[in-house]
Coordinates of C-alpha atoms in Angstrom, one line a residue:
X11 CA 98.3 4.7 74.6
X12 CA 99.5 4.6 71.1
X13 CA 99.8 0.6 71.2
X14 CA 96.2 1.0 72.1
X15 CA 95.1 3.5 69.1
X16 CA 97.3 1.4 66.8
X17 CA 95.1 -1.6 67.7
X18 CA 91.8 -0.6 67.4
X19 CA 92.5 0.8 63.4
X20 CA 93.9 -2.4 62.6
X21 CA 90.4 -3.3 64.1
X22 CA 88.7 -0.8 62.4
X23 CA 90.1 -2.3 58.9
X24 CA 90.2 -5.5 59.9
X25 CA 85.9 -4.6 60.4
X26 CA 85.8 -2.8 57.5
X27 CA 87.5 -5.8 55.1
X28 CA 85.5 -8.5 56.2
X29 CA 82.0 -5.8 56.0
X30 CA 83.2 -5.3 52.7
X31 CA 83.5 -9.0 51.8
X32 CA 79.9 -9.3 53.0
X33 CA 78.6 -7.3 50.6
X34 CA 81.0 -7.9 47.3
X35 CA 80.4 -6.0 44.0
X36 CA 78.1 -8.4 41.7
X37 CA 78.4 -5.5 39.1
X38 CA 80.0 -8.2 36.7
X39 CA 78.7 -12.1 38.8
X40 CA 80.2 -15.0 37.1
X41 CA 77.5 -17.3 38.1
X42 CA 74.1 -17.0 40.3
X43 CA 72.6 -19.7 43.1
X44 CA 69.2 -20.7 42.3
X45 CA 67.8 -21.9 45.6
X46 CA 65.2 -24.0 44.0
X47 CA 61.5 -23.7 46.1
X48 CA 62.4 -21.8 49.5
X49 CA 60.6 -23.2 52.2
X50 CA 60.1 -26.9 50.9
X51 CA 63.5 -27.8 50.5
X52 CA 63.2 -31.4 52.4
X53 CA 60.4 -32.2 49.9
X54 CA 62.9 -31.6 47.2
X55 CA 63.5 -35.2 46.3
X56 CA 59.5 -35.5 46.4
X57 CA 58.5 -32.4 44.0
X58 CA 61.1 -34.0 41.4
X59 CA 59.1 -36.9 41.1
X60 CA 56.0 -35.5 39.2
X61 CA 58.4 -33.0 37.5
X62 CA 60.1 -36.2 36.0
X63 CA 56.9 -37.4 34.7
X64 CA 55.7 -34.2 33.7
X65 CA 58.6 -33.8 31.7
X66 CA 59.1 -37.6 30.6
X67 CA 55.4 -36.8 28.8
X68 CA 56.6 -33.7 27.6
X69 CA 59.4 -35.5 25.6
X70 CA 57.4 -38.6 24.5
X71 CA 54.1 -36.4 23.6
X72 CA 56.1 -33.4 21.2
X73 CA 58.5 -36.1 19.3
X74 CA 55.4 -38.6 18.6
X75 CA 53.8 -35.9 17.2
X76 CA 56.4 -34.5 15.0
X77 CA 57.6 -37.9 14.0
X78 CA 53.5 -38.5 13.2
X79 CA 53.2 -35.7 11.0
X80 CA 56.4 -36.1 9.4
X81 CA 55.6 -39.8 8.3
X82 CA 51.7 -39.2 7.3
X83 CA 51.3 -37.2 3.7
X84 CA 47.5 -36.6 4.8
X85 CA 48.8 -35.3 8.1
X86 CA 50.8 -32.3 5.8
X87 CA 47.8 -29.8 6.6
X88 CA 47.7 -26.5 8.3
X89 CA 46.4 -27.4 11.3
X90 CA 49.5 -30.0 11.6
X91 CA 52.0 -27.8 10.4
X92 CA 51.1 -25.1 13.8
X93 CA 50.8 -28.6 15.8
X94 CA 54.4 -29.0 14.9
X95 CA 55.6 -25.7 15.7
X96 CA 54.0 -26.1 19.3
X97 CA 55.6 -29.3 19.7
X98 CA 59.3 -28.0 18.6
X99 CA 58.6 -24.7 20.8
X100 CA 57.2 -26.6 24.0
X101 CA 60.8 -29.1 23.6
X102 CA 63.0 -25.7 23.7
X103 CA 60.8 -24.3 26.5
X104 CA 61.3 -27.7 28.6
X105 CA 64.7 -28.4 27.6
X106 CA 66.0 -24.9 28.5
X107 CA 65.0 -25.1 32.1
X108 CA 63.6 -28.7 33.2
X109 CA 67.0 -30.3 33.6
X110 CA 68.5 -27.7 35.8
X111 CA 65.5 -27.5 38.0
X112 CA 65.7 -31.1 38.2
X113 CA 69.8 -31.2 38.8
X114 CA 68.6 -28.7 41.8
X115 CA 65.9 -31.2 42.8
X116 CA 68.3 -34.4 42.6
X117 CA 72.1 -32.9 43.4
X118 CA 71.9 -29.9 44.7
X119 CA 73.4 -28.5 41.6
X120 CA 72.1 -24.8 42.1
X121 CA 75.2 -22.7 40.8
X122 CA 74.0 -21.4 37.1
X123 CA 76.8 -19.6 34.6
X124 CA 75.4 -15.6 34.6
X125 CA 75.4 -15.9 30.7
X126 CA 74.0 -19.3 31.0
X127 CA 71.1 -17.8 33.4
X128 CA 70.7 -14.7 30.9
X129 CA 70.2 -17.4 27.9
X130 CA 68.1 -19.0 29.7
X131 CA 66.1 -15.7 30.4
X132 CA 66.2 -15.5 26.5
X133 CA 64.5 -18.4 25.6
X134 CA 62.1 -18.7 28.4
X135 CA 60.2 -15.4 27.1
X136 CA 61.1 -15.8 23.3
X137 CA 59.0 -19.6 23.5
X138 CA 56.4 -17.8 25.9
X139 CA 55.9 -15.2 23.0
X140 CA 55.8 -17.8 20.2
X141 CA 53.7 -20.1 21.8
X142 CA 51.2 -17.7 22.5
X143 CA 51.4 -16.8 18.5
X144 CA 51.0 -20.2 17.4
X145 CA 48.0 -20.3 19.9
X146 CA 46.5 -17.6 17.5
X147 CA 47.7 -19.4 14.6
X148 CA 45.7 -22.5 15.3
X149 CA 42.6 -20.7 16.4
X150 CA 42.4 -18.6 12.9
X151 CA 42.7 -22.5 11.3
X152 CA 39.7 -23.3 13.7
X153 CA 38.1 -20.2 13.0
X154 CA 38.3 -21.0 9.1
X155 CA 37.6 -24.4 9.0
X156 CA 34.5 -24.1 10.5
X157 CA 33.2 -20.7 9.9
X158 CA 34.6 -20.8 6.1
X159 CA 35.1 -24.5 4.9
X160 CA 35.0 -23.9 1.4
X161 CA 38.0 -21.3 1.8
X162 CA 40.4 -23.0 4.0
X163 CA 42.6 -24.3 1.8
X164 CA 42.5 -21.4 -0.6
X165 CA 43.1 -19.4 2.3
X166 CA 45.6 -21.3 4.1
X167 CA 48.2 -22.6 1.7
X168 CA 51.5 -23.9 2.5
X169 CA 53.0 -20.7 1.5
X170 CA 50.7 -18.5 3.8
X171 CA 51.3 -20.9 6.7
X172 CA 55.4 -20.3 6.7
X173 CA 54.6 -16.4 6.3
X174 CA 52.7 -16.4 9.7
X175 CA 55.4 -19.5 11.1
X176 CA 58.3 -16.7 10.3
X177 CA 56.1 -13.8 11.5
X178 CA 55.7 -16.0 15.1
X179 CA 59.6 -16.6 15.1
X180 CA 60.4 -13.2 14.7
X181 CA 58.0 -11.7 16.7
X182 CA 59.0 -14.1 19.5
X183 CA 63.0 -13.8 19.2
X184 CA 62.6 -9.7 18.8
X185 CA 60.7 -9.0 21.7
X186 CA 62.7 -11.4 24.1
X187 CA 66.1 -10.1 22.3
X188 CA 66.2 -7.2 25.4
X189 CA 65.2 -9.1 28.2
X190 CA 69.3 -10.2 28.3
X191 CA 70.7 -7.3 27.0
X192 CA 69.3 -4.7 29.8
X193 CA 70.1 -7.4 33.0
X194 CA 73.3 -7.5 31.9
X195 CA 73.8 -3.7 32.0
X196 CA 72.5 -3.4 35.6
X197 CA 74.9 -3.9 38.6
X198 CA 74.5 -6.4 41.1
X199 CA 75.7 -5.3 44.7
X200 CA 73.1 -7.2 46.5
X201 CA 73.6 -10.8 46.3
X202 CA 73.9 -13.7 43.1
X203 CA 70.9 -15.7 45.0
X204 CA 67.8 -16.3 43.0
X205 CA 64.9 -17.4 45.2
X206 CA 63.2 -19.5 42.1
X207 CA 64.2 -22.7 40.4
X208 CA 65.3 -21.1 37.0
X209 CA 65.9 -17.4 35.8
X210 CA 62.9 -16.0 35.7
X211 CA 62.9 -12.2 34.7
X212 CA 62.0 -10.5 37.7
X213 CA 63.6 -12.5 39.7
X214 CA 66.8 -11.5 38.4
X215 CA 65.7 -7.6 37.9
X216 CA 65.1 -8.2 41.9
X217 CA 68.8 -8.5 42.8
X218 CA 70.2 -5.3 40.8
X219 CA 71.2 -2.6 42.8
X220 CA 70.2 0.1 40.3
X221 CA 67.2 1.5 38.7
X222 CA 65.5 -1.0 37.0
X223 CA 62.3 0.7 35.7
X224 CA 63.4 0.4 31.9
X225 CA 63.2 -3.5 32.4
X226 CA 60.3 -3.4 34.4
X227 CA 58.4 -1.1 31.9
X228 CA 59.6 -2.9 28.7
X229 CA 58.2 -6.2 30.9
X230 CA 54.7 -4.9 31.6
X231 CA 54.6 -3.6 27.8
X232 CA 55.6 -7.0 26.3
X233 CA 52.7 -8.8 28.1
X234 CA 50.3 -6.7 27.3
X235 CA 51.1 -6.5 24.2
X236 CA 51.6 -10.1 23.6
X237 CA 48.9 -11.6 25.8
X238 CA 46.0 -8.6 25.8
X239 CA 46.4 -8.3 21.6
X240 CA 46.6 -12.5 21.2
X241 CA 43.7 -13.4 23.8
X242 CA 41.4 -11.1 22.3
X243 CA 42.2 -12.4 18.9
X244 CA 41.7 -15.6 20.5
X245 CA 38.5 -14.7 22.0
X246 CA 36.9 -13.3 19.3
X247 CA 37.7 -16.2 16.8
X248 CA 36.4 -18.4 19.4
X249 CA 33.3 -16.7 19.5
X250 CA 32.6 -16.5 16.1
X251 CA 33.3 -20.3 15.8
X252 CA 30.6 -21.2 18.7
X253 CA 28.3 -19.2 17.1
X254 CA 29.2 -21.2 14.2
X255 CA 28.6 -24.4 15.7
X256 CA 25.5 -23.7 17.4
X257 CA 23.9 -23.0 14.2
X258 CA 24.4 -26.6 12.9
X259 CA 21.6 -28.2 12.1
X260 CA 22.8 -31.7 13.6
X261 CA 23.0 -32.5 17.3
X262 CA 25.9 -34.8 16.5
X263 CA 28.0 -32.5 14.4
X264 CA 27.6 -29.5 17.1
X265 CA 28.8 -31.9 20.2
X266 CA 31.8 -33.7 18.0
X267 CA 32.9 -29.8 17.0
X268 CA 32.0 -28.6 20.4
X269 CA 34.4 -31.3 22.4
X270 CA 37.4 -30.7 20.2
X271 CA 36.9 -26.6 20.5
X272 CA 36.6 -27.3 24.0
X273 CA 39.8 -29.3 24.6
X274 CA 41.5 -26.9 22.5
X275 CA 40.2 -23.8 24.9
X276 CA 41.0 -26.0 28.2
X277 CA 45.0 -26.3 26.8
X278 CA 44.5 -22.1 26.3
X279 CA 43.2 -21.4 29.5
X280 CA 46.4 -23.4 31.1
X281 CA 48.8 -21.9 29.4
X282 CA 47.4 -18.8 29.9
X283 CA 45.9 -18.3 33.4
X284 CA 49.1 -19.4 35.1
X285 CA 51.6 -17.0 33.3
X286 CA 49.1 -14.2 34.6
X287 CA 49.1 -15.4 38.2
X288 CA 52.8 -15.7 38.1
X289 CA 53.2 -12.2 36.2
X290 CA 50.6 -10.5 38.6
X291 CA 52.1 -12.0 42.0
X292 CA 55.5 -10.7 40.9
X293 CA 54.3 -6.8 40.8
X294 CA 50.8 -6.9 43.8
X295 CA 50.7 -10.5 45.1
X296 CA 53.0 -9.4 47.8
X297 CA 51.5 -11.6 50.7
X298 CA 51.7 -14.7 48.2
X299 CA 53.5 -17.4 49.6
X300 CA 56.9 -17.9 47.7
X301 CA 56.7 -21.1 47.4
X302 CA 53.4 -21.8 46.3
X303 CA 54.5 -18.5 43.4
X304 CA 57.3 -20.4 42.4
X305 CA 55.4 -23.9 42.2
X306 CA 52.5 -21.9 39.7
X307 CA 55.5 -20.2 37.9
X308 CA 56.5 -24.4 37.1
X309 CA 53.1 -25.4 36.4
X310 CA 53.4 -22.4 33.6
X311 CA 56.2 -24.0 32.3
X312 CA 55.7 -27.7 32.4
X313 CA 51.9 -28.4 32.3
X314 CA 51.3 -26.6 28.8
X315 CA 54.2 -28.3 26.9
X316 CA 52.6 -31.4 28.6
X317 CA 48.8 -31.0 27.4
X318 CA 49.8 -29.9 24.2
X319 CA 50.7 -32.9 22.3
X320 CA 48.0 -34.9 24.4
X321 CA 45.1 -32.6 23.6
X322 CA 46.2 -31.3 20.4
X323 CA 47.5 -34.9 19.0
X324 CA 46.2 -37.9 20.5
X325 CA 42.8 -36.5 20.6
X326 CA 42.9 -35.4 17.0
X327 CA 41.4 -38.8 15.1
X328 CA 43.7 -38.7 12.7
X329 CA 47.1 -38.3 15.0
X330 CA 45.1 -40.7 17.2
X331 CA 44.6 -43.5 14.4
X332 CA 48.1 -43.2 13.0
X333 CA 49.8 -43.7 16.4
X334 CA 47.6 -47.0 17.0
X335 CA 48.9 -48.0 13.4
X336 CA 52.4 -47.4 14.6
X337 CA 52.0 -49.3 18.2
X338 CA 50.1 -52.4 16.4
X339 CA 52.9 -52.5 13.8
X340 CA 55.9 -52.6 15.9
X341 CA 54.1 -55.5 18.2

């Protein structure tokens, strides 16, 4: 009888251990598993194809335009100066979470460092936030060069144009700054598995066994303040600038202004729309598929720091004719 007791609490603990082991203490995680895209993992190989391009552009596209600007004196404008800051923001955004999504993609490399995973948390927002202010930088330059001609380089000097460069750095690395700080205070009990192919901020908040509604507060009150205060900026410049251009007198000269505006709204509305499916999804999109949320969530990073130096550079005449000067003189 006592043989018998004696063996079922060694069973008991023996049950206990291993139910304990099940579900460790990731109050302090040394790394996290990003799965990658749940659900289309044997298409893997095939997803990382156009990501490869995607990002290949990326690359190509944001250093031809900074090395464009840099070696053109008439290019040393404001409207180049922003285009430079986009470019050097869109290579941090890529180059902060393209590679590892593509090590997932190629090698099944899915284990991520949990500082290395907050970093990349960091940057992902701070680039989202200063790309959205350089957005709003370059539609005021629009909004003055064709609303106010004769003022635009009164108006924007070299010295006003690092003032609101600065201002879109700070604003940027401040607001992002507690993103890190406040996942790292939470305890993880759950599980160190991200369902997403980078560190995405929710995602992680989603694996913390505590209250998270600081995080997810602060969250909601960065977007709107970032997005709802810099797309109606946006939207109003825009507004007064078509109103502007439907009131000149040439057919010509309204179409020529018309096609650039409208290029330059195109690369807005991608950078924008998607961010807002992905942040919306995240809090009521609840019977969204996951993998078709984490393929938009991506598109929000890759396609934007694509577009960019296409729309912004090589259909700008005077990026365009410099690169063609470059190409015919290295032939």
């Amino acid at each position: 009888m006592q043989a018998t007791l004696f063996c079922l609490k060694v069973e008991d603990l023996l049950s206990y251990s291993m139910s304990d082991s099940n579900t460790t203490d990731f109050s302090s995680p040394s790394t996290f598993i990003l799965l990658g895209i749940p659900g289309l993992e044997a298409a893997h190989v095939w997803i990382s194809i156009p990501f490869f391009v995607m990002y290949t552009v990326t690359l190509l596209g944001n250093f031809t335009i900074l090395f464009i600007v840099k070696t053109e004196p008439r290019l040393h404008e404001p409207m180049y100066y922003f285009l430079c800051m986009l470019a050097v923001t869109d290579l941090v955004l890529s180059a902060s979470t393209v590679p590892k999504i593509l090590s997932i993609f190629w090698f099944n490399s899915k284990e991520i460092d949990f500082s290395l995973c907050l970093t990349q948390l960091y940057f992902i927002h701070c680039c989202i936030a200063m790309e959205s202010g350089i957005v709003v930088a370059m539609a005021l330059d629009r909004y003055v060069a064709i609303c106010d001609p004769l003022r635009h380089s009164t108006t924007l000097t070299n010295r006003f144009v690092a003032k609101i460069g600065l201002a879109v750095v700070l604003r940027g690395s401040i607001l992002a700054l507690p993103f890190p700080f406040l996942a790292r205070q939470w305890p993880y009990c759950r599980t160190n598995i991200i369902s997403h192919t980078y560190c995405e901020h929710i995602a992680v908040m989603k694996l913390a066994c505590a209250d998270i509604r600081i995080s997810s507060y602060y969250g909601l009150s960065v977007a709107f303040l970032v997005i709802g205060l810099d797309v109606s900026f946006i939207t109003v410049s825009y507004i007064q600038i078509l109103r502007a251009i439907f009131s000149l007198p040439k057919k010509d000269a309204r179409l020529k202004t018309f096609g650039t505006c409208g290029s330059h709204l195109g690369v807005i509305l991608v950078f924008y729309i998607p961010g807002l499916f992905s942040f919306l999804t995240h809090r009521f999109g609840h019977n969204v598929p996951p993998h078709f949320h984490i393929l938009m969530a991506n598109m929000y990073i890759l396609l934007p720091s694509m577009l960019n130096p296409i729309i912004y550079g090589v259909r700008t005449k005077q990026v365009r004719d410099r690169l063609i000067w470059h190409v015919t003189h290295i032939e």
